[in-house]
mmCIF file of C-alpha atoms in Angstrom:
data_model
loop_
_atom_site.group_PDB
_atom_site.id
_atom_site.type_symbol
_atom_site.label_atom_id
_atom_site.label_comp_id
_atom_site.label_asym_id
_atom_site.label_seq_id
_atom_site.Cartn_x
_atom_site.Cartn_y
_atom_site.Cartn_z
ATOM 1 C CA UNK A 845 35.061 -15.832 46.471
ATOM 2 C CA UNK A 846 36.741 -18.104 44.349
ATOM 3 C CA UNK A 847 38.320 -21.301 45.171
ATOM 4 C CA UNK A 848 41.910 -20.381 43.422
ATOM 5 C CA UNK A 849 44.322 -19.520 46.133
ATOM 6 C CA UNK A 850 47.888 -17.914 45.236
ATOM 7 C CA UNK A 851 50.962 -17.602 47.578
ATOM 8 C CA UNK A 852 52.804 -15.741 48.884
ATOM 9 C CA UNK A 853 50.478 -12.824 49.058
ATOM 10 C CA UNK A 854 53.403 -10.033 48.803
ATOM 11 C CA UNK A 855 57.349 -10.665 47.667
ATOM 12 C CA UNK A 856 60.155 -8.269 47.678
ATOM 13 C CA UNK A 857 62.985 -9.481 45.528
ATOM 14 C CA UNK A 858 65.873 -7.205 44.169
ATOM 15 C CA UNK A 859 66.629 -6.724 40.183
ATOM 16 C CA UNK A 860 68.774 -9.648 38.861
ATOM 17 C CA UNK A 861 67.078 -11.956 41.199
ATOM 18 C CA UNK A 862 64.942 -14.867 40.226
ATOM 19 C CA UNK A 863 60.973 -15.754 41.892
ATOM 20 C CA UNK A 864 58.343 -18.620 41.776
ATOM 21 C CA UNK A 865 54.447 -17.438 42.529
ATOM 22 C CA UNK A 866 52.053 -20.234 42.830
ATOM 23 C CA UNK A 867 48.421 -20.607 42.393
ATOM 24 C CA UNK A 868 46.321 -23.855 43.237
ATOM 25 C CA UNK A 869 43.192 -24.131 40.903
ATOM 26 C CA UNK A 870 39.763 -24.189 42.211
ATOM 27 C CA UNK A 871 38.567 -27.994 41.987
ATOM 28 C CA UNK A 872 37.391 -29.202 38.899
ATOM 29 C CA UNK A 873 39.568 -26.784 36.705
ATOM 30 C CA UNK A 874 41.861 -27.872 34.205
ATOM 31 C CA UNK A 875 43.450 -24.757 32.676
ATOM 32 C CA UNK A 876 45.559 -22.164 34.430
ATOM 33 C CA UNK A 877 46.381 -19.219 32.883
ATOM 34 C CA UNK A 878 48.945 -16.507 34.619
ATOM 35 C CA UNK A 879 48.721 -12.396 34.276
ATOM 36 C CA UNK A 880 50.818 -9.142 35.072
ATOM 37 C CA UNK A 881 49.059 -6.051 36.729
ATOM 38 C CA UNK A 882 50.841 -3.063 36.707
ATOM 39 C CA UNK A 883 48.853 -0.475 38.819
ATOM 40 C CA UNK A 884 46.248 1.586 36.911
ATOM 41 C CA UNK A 885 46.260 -0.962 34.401
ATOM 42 C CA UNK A 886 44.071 -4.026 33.236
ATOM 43 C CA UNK A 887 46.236 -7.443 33.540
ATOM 44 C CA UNK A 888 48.437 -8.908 31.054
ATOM 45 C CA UNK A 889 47.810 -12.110 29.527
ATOM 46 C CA UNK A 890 51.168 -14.205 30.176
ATOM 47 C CA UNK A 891 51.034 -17.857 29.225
ATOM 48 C CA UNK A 892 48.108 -20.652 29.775
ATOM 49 C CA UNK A 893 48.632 -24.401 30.898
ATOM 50 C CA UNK A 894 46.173 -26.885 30.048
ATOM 51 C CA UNK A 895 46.954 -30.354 30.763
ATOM 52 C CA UNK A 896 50.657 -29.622 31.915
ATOM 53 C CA UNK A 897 51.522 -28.014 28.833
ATOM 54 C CA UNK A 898 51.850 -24.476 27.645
ATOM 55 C CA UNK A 899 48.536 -23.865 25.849
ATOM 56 C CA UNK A 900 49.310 -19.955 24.492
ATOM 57 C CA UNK A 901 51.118 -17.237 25.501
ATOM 58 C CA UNK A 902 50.954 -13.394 25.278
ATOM 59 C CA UNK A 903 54.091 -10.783 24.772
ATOM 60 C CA UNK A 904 56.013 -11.863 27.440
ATOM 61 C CA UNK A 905 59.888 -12.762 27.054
ATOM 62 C CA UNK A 906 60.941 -16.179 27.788
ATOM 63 C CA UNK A 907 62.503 -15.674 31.425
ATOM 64 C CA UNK A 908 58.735 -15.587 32.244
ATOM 65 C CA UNK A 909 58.411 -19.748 32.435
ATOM 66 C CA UNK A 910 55.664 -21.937 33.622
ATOM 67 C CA UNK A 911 54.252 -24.722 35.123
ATOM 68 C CA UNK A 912 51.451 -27.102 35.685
ATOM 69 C CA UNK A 913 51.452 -30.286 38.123
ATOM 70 C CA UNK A 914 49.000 -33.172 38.235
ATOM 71 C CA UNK A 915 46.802 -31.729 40.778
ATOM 72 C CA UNK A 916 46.321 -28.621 38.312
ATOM 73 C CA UNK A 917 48.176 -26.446 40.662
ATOM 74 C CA UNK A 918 50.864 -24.266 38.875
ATOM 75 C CA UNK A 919 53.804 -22.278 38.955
ATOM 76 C CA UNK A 920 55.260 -18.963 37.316
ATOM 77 C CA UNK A 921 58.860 -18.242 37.453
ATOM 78 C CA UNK A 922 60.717 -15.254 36.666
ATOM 79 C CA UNK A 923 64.088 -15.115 36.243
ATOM 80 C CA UNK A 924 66.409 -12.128 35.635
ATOM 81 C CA UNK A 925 64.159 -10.115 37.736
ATOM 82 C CA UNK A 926 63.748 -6.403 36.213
ATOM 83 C CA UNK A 927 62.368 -3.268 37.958
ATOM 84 C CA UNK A 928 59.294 -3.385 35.597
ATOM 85 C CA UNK A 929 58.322 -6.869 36.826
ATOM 86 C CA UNK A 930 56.497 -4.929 39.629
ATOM 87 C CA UNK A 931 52.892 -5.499 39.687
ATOM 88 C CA UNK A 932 50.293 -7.694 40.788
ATOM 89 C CA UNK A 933 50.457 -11.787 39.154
ATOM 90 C CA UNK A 934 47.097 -13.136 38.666
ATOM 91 C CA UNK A 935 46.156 -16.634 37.935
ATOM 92 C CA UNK A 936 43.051 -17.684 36.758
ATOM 93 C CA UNK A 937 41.786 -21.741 36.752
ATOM 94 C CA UNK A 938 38.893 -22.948 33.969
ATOM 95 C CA UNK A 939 37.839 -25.949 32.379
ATOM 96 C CA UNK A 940 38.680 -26.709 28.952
ATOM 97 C CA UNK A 941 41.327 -25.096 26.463
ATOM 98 C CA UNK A 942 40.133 -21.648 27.136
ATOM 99 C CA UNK A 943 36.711 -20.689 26.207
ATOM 100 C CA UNK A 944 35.261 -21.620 29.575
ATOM 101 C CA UNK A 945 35.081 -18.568 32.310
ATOM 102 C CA UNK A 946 38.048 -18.022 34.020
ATOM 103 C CA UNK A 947 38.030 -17.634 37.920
ATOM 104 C CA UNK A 948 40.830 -15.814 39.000
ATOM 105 C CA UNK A 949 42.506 -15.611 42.269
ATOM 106 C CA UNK A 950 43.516 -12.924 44.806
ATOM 107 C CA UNK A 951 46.888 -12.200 42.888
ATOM 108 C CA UNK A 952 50.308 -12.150 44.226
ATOM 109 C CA UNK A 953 51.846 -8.411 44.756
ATOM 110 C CA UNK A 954 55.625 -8.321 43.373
ATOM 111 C CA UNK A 955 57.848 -5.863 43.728
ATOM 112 C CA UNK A 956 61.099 -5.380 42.608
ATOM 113 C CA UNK A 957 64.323 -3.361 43.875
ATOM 114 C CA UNK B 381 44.039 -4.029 49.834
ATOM 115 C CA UNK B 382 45.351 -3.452 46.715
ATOM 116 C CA UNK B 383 44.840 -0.467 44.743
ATOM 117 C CA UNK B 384 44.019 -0.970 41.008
ATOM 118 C CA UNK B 385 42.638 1.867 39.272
ATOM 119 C CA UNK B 386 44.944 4.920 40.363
ATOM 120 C CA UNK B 387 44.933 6.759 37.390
ATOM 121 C CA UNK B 388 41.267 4.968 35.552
ATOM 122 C CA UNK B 389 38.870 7.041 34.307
ATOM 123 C CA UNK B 390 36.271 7.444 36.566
ATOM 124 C CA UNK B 391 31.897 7.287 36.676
ATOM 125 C CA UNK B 392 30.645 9.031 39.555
ATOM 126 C CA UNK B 393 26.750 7.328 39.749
ATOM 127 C CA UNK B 394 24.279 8.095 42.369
ATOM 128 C CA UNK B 395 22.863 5.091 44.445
ATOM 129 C CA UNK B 396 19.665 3.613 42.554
ATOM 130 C CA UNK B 397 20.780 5.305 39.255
ATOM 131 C CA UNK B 398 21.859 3.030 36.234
ATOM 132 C CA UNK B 399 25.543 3.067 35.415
ATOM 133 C CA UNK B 400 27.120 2.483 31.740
ATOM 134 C CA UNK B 401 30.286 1.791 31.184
ATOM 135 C CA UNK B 402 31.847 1.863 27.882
ATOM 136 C CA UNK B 403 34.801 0.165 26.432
ATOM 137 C CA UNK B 404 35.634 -0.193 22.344
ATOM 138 C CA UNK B 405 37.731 -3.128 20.976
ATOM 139 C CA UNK B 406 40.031 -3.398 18.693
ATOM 140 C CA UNK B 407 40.468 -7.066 17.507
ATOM 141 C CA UNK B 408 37.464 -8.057 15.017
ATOM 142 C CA UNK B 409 38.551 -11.584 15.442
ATOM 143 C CA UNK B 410 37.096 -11.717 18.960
ATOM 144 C CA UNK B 411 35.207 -14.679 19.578
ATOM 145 C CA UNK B 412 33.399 -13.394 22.767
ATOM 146 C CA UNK B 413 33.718 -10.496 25.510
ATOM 147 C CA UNK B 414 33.771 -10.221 28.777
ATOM 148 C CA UNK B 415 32.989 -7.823 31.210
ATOM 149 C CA UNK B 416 34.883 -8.514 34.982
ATOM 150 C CA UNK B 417 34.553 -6.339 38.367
ATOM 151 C CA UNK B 418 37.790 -6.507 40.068
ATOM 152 C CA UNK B 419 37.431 -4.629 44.137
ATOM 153 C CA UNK B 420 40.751 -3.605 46.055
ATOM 154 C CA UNK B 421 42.549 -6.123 47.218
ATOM 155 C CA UNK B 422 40.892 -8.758 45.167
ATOM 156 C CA UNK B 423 41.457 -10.466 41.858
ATOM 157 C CA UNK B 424 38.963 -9.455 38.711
ATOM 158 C CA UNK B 425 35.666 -11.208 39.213
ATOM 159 C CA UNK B 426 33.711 -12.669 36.141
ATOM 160 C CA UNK B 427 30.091 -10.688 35.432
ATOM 161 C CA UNK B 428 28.977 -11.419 32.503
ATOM 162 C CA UNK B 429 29.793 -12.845 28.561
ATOM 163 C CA UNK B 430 28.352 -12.177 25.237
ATOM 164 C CA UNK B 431 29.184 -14.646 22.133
ATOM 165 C CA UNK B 432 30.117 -12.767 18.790
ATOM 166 C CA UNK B 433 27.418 -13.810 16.899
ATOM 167 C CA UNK B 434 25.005 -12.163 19.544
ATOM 168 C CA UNK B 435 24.255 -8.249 20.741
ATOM 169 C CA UNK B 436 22.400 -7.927 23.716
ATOM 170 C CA UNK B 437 22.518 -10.199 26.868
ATOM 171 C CA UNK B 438 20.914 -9.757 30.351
ATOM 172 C CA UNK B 439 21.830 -11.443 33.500
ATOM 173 C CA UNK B 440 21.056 -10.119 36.672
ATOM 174 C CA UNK B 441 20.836 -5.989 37.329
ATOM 175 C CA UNK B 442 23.162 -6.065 34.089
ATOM 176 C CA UNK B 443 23.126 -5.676 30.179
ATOM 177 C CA UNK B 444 25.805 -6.101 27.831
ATOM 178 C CA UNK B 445 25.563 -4.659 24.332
ATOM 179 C CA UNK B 446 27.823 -5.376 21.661
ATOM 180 C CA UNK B 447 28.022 -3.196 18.794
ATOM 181 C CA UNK B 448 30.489 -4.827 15.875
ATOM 182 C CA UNK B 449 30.086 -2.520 13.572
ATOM 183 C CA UNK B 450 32.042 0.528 15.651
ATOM 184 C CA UNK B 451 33.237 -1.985 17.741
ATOM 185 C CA UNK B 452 31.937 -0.915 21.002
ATOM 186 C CA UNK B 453 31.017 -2.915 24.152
ATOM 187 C CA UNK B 454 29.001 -1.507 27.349
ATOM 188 C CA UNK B 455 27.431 -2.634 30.499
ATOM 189 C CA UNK B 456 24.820 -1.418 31.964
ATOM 190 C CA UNK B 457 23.697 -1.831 35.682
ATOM 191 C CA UNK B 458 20.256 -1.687 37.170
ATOM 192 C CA UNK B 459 19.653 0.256 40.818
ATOM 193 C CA UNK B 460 23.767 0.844 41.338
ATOM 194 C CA UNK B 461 24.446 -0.549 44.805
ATOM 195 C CA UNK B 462 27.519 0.907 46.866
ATOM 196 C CA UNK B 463 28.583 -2.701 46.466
ATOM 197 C CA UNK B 464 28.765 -2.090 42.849
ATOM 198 C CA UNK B 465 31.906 0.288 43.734
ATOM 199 C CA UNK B 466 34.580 -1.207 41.588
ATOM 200 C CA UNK B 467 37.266 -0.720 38.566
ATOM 201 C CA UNK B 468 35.481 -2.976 35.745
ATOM 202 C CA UNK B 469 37.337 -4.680 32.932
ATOM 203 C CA UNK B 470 36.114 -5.544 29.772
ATOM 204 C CA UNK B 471 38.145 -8.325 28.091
ATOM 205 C CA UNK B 472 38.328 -9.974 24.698
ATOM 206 C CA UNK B 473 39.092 -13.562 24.095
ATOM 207 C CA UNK B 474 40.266 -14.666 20.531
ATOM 208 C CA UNK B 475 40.059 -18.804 20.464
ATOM 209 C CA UNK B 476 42.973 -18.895 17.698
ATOM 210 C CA UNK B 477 45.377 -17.867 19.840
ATOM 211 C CA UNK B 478 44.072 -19.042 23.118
ATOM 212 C CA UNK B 479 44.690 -15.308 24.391
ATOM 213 C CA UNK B 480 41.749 -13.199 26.570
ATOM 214 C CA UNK B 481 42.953 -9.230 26.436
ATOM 215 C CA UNK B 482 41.426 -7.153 28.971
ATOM 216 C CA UNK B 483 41.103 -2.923 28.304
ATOM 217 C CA UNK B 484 42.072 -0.219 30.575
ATOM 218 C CA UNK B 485 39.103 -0.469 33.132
ATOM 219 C CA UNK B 486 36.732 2.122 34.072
ATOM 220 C CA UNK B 487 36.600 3.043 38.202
ATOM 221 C CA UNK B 488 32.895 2.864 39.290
ATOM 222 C CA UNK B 489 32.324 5.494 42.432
ATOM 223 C CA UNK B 490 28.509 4.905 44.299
ATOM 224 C CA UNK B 491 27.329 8.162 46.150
ATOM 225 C CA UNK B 492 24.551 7.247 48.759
#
């Protein structure tokens, strides 16, 4: 097991509304980076956070926001919430801007209504 | 647990067989590639890596061979376990834009 934890576990939220998943990096790791999971599918690369500031970001539209605290531990918000936001959000902690391996946590199972 | 793989192509291996799994890339850019085992319920779990500039790598029960020229990536695992039982990921990370794509994931189904 890794040492990246994410809460809550499961969230039911209804279309229009707006949700914050966090993750808490395992110790040592800088860089957080976020993903989407729709079932049957590999995840999604979403944004990255390195040093508390948004360090690249894949095809996502802006209501899908970010961030990263002191500690390393982060947030993703969601606004605006759509019926294809459903999936599974995994974060994933490493050291360095990116090239180090990325340890990802138990994931965070949205769905939307 | 979570289900990830419901509609994944699937490899059926027998217990103490070798598995390969194959995955082809499309961004020649790549700087390195990864392959991950992700289990129900469970986030994707890092296996093993192979640099750019290299085409074979060995860690433990498993190979990775890169192939640039038809872009093509497999791993290949010693004795399959029924732990091995898993959807694996192979993922591509490009350092210019900071960005680590994964593919579509094969399911990996040990028979004792």
């Amino acid at each position: 097991e890794t040492g990246v934890t994410q809460s809550p576990t499961h969230l039911i939220k209804t279309r229009g509304q707006q949700v914050t998943l966090r993750c808490s990096s395992q110790s040592g790791h800088n860089t957080v980076s976020w993903y989407q999971q729709a079932l049957g599918q590999g995840p999604q690369f979403i944004f990255q956070y390195y040093r508390e500031e948004e360090n690249g970001r894949g095809n996502f539209p802006p209501r899908f926001s970010g961030l990263q605290f002191p500690n390393y531990s982060s947030e993703l918000n969601v606004n605006a919430l759509e019926l294809d936001d459903s999936a599974l959000y995994l974060c994933a902690s490493g050291r360095g801007g990116g090239t180090d391996t990325q340890y990802f946590g138990p994931g965070t199972r949205l769905t939307v209504l | 647990g979570e289900s990830v793989g419901l509609h994944l192509p699937t490899l059926s291996v027998q217990e103490g067989d070798n598995s390969i799994i194959n995955c082809a890339y499309s961004n020649s850019a790549s700087d390195y590639f990864i392959w991950y085992k992700q289990e129900s319920g469970k986030g994707p779990q890092f296996i093993i890596d192979i640099r750019s500039n290299m085409d074979k790598r060995q860690g433990q029960r498993v190979t990775v061979l890169l192939n640039k020229t038809v872009k093509h990536l497999s791993l290949q695992i010693a004795a399959t376990q029924p732990g091995d039982s898993a959807v694996y990921f192979c993922a591509e990370y490009e350092a210019a834009g900071n960005k680590l794509t994964f593919g579509g994931g094969t399911r990996v189904l040990v028979k004792p």
